[in-house]
PDB file of C-alpha atoms in Angstrom:
ATOM      1  CA  MET A 703       0.000   0.000   0.000  1.00 74.00           C
ATOM      2  CA  ALA A 704       1.196   3.506  -0.770  1.00 80.00           C
ATOM      3  CA  ARG A 705       2.232   5.772   2.078  1.00 86.00           C
ATOM      4  CA  ILE A 706       0.818   9.275   1.788  1.00 89.00           C
ATOM      5  CA  THR A 707       2.243  12.262   3.647  1.00 90.00           C
ATOM      6  CA  PHE A 708       0.425  15.580   3.411  1.00 90.00           C
ATOM      7  CA  SER A 709       2.419  18.699   4.214  1.00 91.00           C
ATOM      8  CA  ASN A 710       2.465  22.460   4.422  1.00 90.00           C
ATOM      9  CA  PRO A 711       6.223  23.011   4.283  1.00 86.00           C
ATOM     10  CA  PRO A 712       8.051  26.094   5.526  1.00 89.00           C
ATOM     11  CA  GLY A 713       8.618  28.554   2.710  1.00 85.00           C
ATOM     12  CA  ALA A 714       5.130  28.004   1.247  1.00 83.00           C
ATOM     13  CA  PRO A 715       2.074  29.921   2.461  1.00 87.00           C
ATOM     14  CA  MET A 716      -0.312  28.210   4.842  1.00 89.00           C
ATOM     15  CA  PRO A 717      -3.537  27.084   3.147  1.00 91.00           C
ATOM     16  CA  GLN A 718      -6.461  29.505   3.266  1.00 84.00           C
ATOM     17  CA  SER A 719      -8.926  26.677   4.036  1.00 90.00           C
ATOM     18  CA  ARG A 720      -8.800  22.926   4.711  1.00 88.00           C
ATOM     19  CA  TYR A 721      -6.286  21.495   2.232  1.00 89.00           C
ATOM     20  CA  SER A 722      -2.578  20.678   2.089  1.00 91.00           C
ATOM     21  CA  GLN A 723       0.058  22.261  -0.129  1.00 90.00           C
ATOM     22  CA  ALA A 724       1.533  18.876  -1.096  1.00 84.00           C
ATOM     23  CA  ALA A 725       0.900  15.140  -1.085  1.00 86.00           C
ATOM     24  CA  LEU A 726       3.937  12.828  -1.173  1.00 85.00           C
ATOM     25  CA  ILE A 727       3.098   9.284  -2.302  1.00 88.00           C
ATOM     26  CA  GLU A 728       5.658   6.571  -1.612  1.00 88.00           C
ATOM     27  CA  GLY A 729       5.717   2.792  -2.003  1.00 87.00           C
ATOM     28  CA  GLU A 730       3.611   0.275  -3.880  1.00 87.00           C
ATOM     29  CA  GLY A 731      -0.019   0.963  -4.542  1.00 85.00           C
ATOM     30  CA  ARG A 732      -2.799   1.801  -6.944  1.00 87.00           C
ATOM     31  CA  ARG A 733      -3.501   5.234  -8.438  1.00 89.00           C
ATOM     32  CA  LEU A 734      -6.953   6.344  -9.563  1.00 88.00           C
ATOM     33  CA  VAL A 735      -7.516   9.425 -11.709  1.00 89.00           C
ATOM     34  CA  ALA A 736     -11.190  10.416 -11.750  1.00 91.00           C
ATOM     35  CA  SER A 737     -12.638  12.591 -14.502  1.00 91.00           C
ATOM     36  CA  GLY A 738     -14.427  15.779 -13.582  1.00 94.00           C
ATOM     37  CA  GLN A 739     -17.811  15.158 -11.970  1.00 95.00           C
ATOM     38  CA  VAL A 740     -20.715  17.552 -12.432  1.00 95.00           C
ATOM     39  CA  GLY A 741     -24.229  17.815 -11.010  1.00 96.00           C
ATOM     40  CA  LEU A 742     -25.718  14.993 -13.080  1.00 94.00           C
ATOM     41  CA  ARG A 743     -27.598  12.221 -11.304  1.00 94.00           C
ATOM     42  CA  PRO A 744     -26.767   8.617 -12.259  1.00 92.00           C
ATOM     43  CA  ASP A 745     -29.829   8.628 -14.560  1.00 92.00           C
ATOM     44  CA  GLY A 746     -28.315  11.585 -16.477  1.00 91.00           C
ATOM     45  CA  SER A 747     -30.749  14.221 -15.211  1.00 95.00           C
ATOM     46  CA  LEU A 748     -29.349  17.531 -14.026  1.00 96.00           C
ATOM     47  CA  VAL A 749     -29.628  18.801 -10.472  1.00 97.00           C
ATOM     48  CA  GLU A 750     -30.829  22.391 -10.936  1.00 96.00           C
ATOM     49  CA  ASP A 751     -29.737  24.152  -7.722  1.00 98.00           C
ATOM     50  CA  PRO A 752     -26.030  25.137  -7.868  1.00 98.00           C
ATOM     51  CA  GLU A 753     -25.349  24.131  -4.247  1.00 98.00           C
ATOM     52  CA  ALA A 754     -27.110  20.814  -4.819  1.00 98.00           C
ATOM     53  CA  GLN A 755     -24.858  20.353  -7.870  1.00 98.00           C
ATOM     54  CA  ILE A 756     -21.919  20.451  -5.451  1.00 98.00           C
ATOM     55  CA  ASP A 757     -23.520  17.665  -3.401  1.00 98.00           C
ATOM     56  CA  GLN A 758     -24.226  15.591  -6.506  1.00 96.00           C
ATOM     57  CA  SER A 759     -20.730  16.027  -7.941  1.00 96.00           C
ATOM     58  CA  LEU A 760     -19.257  14.850  -4.625  1.00 97.00           C
ATOM     59  CA  ALA A 761     -21.699  11.919  -4.519  1.00 96.00           C
ATOM     60  CA  ASN A 762     -20.611  10.967  -8.038  1.00 95.00           C
ATOM     61  CA  LEU A 763     -16.959  11.156  -7.024  1.00 95.00           C
ATOM     62  CA  GLY A 764     -17.712   9.050  -3.942  1.00 96.00           C
ATOM     63  CA  ALA A 765     -19.336   6.391  -6.143  1.00 95.00           C
ATOM     64  CA  ILE A 766     -16.276   6.279  -8.406  1.00 94.00           C
ATOM     65  CA  LEU A 767     -13.959   5.936  -5.422  1.00 93.00           C
ATOM     66  CA  ALA A 768     -16.124   3.191  -3.878  1.00 94.00           C
ATOM     67  CA  ALA A 769     -16.212   1.277  -7.167  1.00 92.00           C
ATOM     68  CA  HIS A 770     -12.425   1.038  -6.912  1.00 91.00           C
ATOM     69  CA  GLY A 771     -12.296   0.106  -3.226  1.00 91.00           C
ATOM     70  CA  MET A 772     -11.423   3.613  -2.094  1.00 93.00           C
ATOM     71  CA  GLY A 773     -13.022   6.484  -0.206  1.00 97.00           C
ATOM     72  CA  PRO A 774     -12.461  10.202   0.390  1.00 98.00           C
ATOM     73  CA  ALA A 775      -9.458   9.482   2.636  1.00 97.00           C
ATOM     74  CA  ASN A 776      -7.634   8.053  -0.418  1.00 96.00           C
ATOM     75  CA  ILE A 777      -7.799  11.361  -2.306  1.00 97.00           C
ATOM     76  CA  VAL A 778      -4.410  13.018  -2.715  1.00 95.00           C
ATOM     77  CA  LYS A 779      -5.434  15.857  -5.068  1.00 96.00           C
ATOM     78  CA  MET A 780      -8.689  17.619  -5.904  1.00 97.00           C
ATOM     79  CA  THR A 781      -9.262  20.191  -8.608  1.00 98.00           C
ATOM     80  CA  VAL A 782     -12.512  22.140  -8.471  1.00 98.00           C
ATOM     81  CA  PHE A 783     -14.039  24.434 -11.057  1.00 98.00           C
ATOM     82  CA  LEU A 784     -16.816  26.829 -10.013  1.00 98.00           C
ATOM     83  CA  THR A 785     -18.616  29.251 -12.314  1.00 98.00           C
ATOM     84  CA  ASP A 786     -19.588  31.672  -9.526  1.00 98.00           C
ATOM     85  CA  THR A 787     -17.499  33.032  -6.647  1.00 98.00           C
ATOM     86  CA  ALA A 788     -20.668  33.052  -4.536  1.00 98.00           C
ATOM     87  CA  LEU A 789     -20.377  29.232  -4.411  1.00 98.00           C
ATOM     88  CA  VAL A 790     -16.946  29.184  -2.728  1.00 98.00           C
ATOM     89  CA  GLY A 791     -18.333  29.078   0.830  1.00 98.00           C
ATOM     90  CA  ALA A 792     -20.820  26.320  -0.035  1.00 98.00           C
ATOM     91  CA  TRP A 793     -18.081  24.372  -1.814  1.00 98.00           C
ATOM     92  CA  ARG A 794     -15.733  24.564   1.172  1.00 98.00           C
ATOM     93  CA  ALA A 795     -18.430  23.497   3.663  1.00 98.00           C
ATOM     94  CA  ARG A 796     -19.564  20.542   1.545  1.00 98.00           C
ATOM     95  CA  ARG A 797     -15.993  19.524   0.701  1.00 98.00           C
ATOM     96  CA  ASP A 798     -15.098  19.531   4.398  1.00 97.00           C
ATOM     97  CA  THR A 799     -18.098  17.319   5.199  1.00 98.00           C
ATOM     98  CA  PHE A 800     -17.254  14.938   2.344  1.00 98.00           C
ATOM     99  CA  LEU A 801     -13.590  14.699   3.338  1.00 98.00           C
ATOM    100  CA  ALA A 802     -14.337  14.377   7.087  1.00 97.00           C
ATOM    101  CA  GLY A 803     -11.132  16.065   8.239  1.00 95.00           C
ATOM    102  CA  HIS A 804      -8.934  14.762   5.397  1.00 96.00           C
ATOM    103  CA  ALA A 805      -7.001  17.589   3.716  1.00 96.00           C
ATOM    104  CA  PRO A 806      -5.568  16.584   0.315  1.00 97.00           C
ATOM    105  CA  ALA A 807      -3.724  18.923  -2.019  1.00 94.00           C
ATOM    106  CA  SER A 808      -6.300  21.098  -3.766  1.00 97.00           C
ATOM    107  CA  THR A 809      -6.812  23.680  -6.472  1.00 97.00           C
ATOM    108  CA  LEU A 810      -9.941  25.831  -6.810  1.00 98.00           C
ATOM    109  CA  LEU A 811     -10.604  27.773 -10.005  1.00 98.00           C
ATOM    110  CA  ILE A 812     -13.352  30.227 -10.863  1.00 98.00           C
ATOM    111  CA  VAL A 813     -14.108  29.782 -14.551  1.00 98.00           C
ATOM    112  CA  ALA A 814     -16.328  31.499 -17.106  1.00 98.00           C
ATOM    113  CA  GLY A 815     -18.099  28.264 -17.953  1.00 98.00           C
ATOM    114  CA  LEU A 816     -18.011  24.489 -18.111  1.00 98.00           C
ATOM    115  CA  ALA A 817     -19.009  21.993 -20.846  1.00 95.00           C
ATOM    116  CA  SER A 818     -22.661  23.047 -20.482  1.00 96.00           C
ATOM    117  CA  PRO A 819     -23.904  26.427 -19.253  1.00 97.00           C
ATOM    118  CA  ALA A 820     -26.155  24.472 -16.865  1.00 98.00           C
ATOM    119  CA  PHE A 821     -23.131  23.041 -15.010  1.00 97.00           C
ATOM    120  CA  LYS A 822     -22.029  25.257 -12.116  1.00 98.00           C
ATOM    121  CA  VAL A 823     -19.383  22.987 -10.541  1.00 98.00           C
ATOM    122  CA  GLU A 824     -16.971  20.293 -11.663  1.00 97.00           C
ATOM    123  CA  VAL A 825     -14.772  18.245  -9.344  1.00 97.00           C
ATOM    124  CA  GLU A 826     -11.915  15.982 -10.366  1.00 96.00           C
ATOM    125  CA  ALA A 827      -9.609  13.997  -8.128  1.00 96.00           C
ATOM    126  CA  GLU A 828      -6.648  11.681  -7.890  1.00 95.00           C
ATOM    127  CA  ALA A 829      -6.551   8.963  -5.259  1.00 95.00           C
ATOM    128  CA  VAL A 830      -4.145   6.233  -4.180  1.00 93.00           C
ATOM    129  CA  ALA A 831      -4.461   3.026  -2.227  1.00 91.00           C
TER     130      ALA A 831
END
């Protein structure tokens, strides 16, 4: 199994919310790269509310992790795309609940748009086990 060490080394700024500046992965293990997840339900229908899209994208990511024998604690890097700065607080609160104290490396971007104008959030991740 891979050993994962998260760090906020001296010389780099402390994170502004719950994430780590780096994730060092050592040893044998499996690596999962998950495509960006949006607010689509498993049946393909769109969740309309932007904050509920955050919940659905995290649920989708959780399903992908579970299908590979992993969970949120296996995530080493998350990249999040939001189309509205007003969603940052909701994103951080829901991310923190999803990760349950785990703080992987993370990047948050505010973008002009995603693949569909109806999508307000997209979350991608890398995980190891």
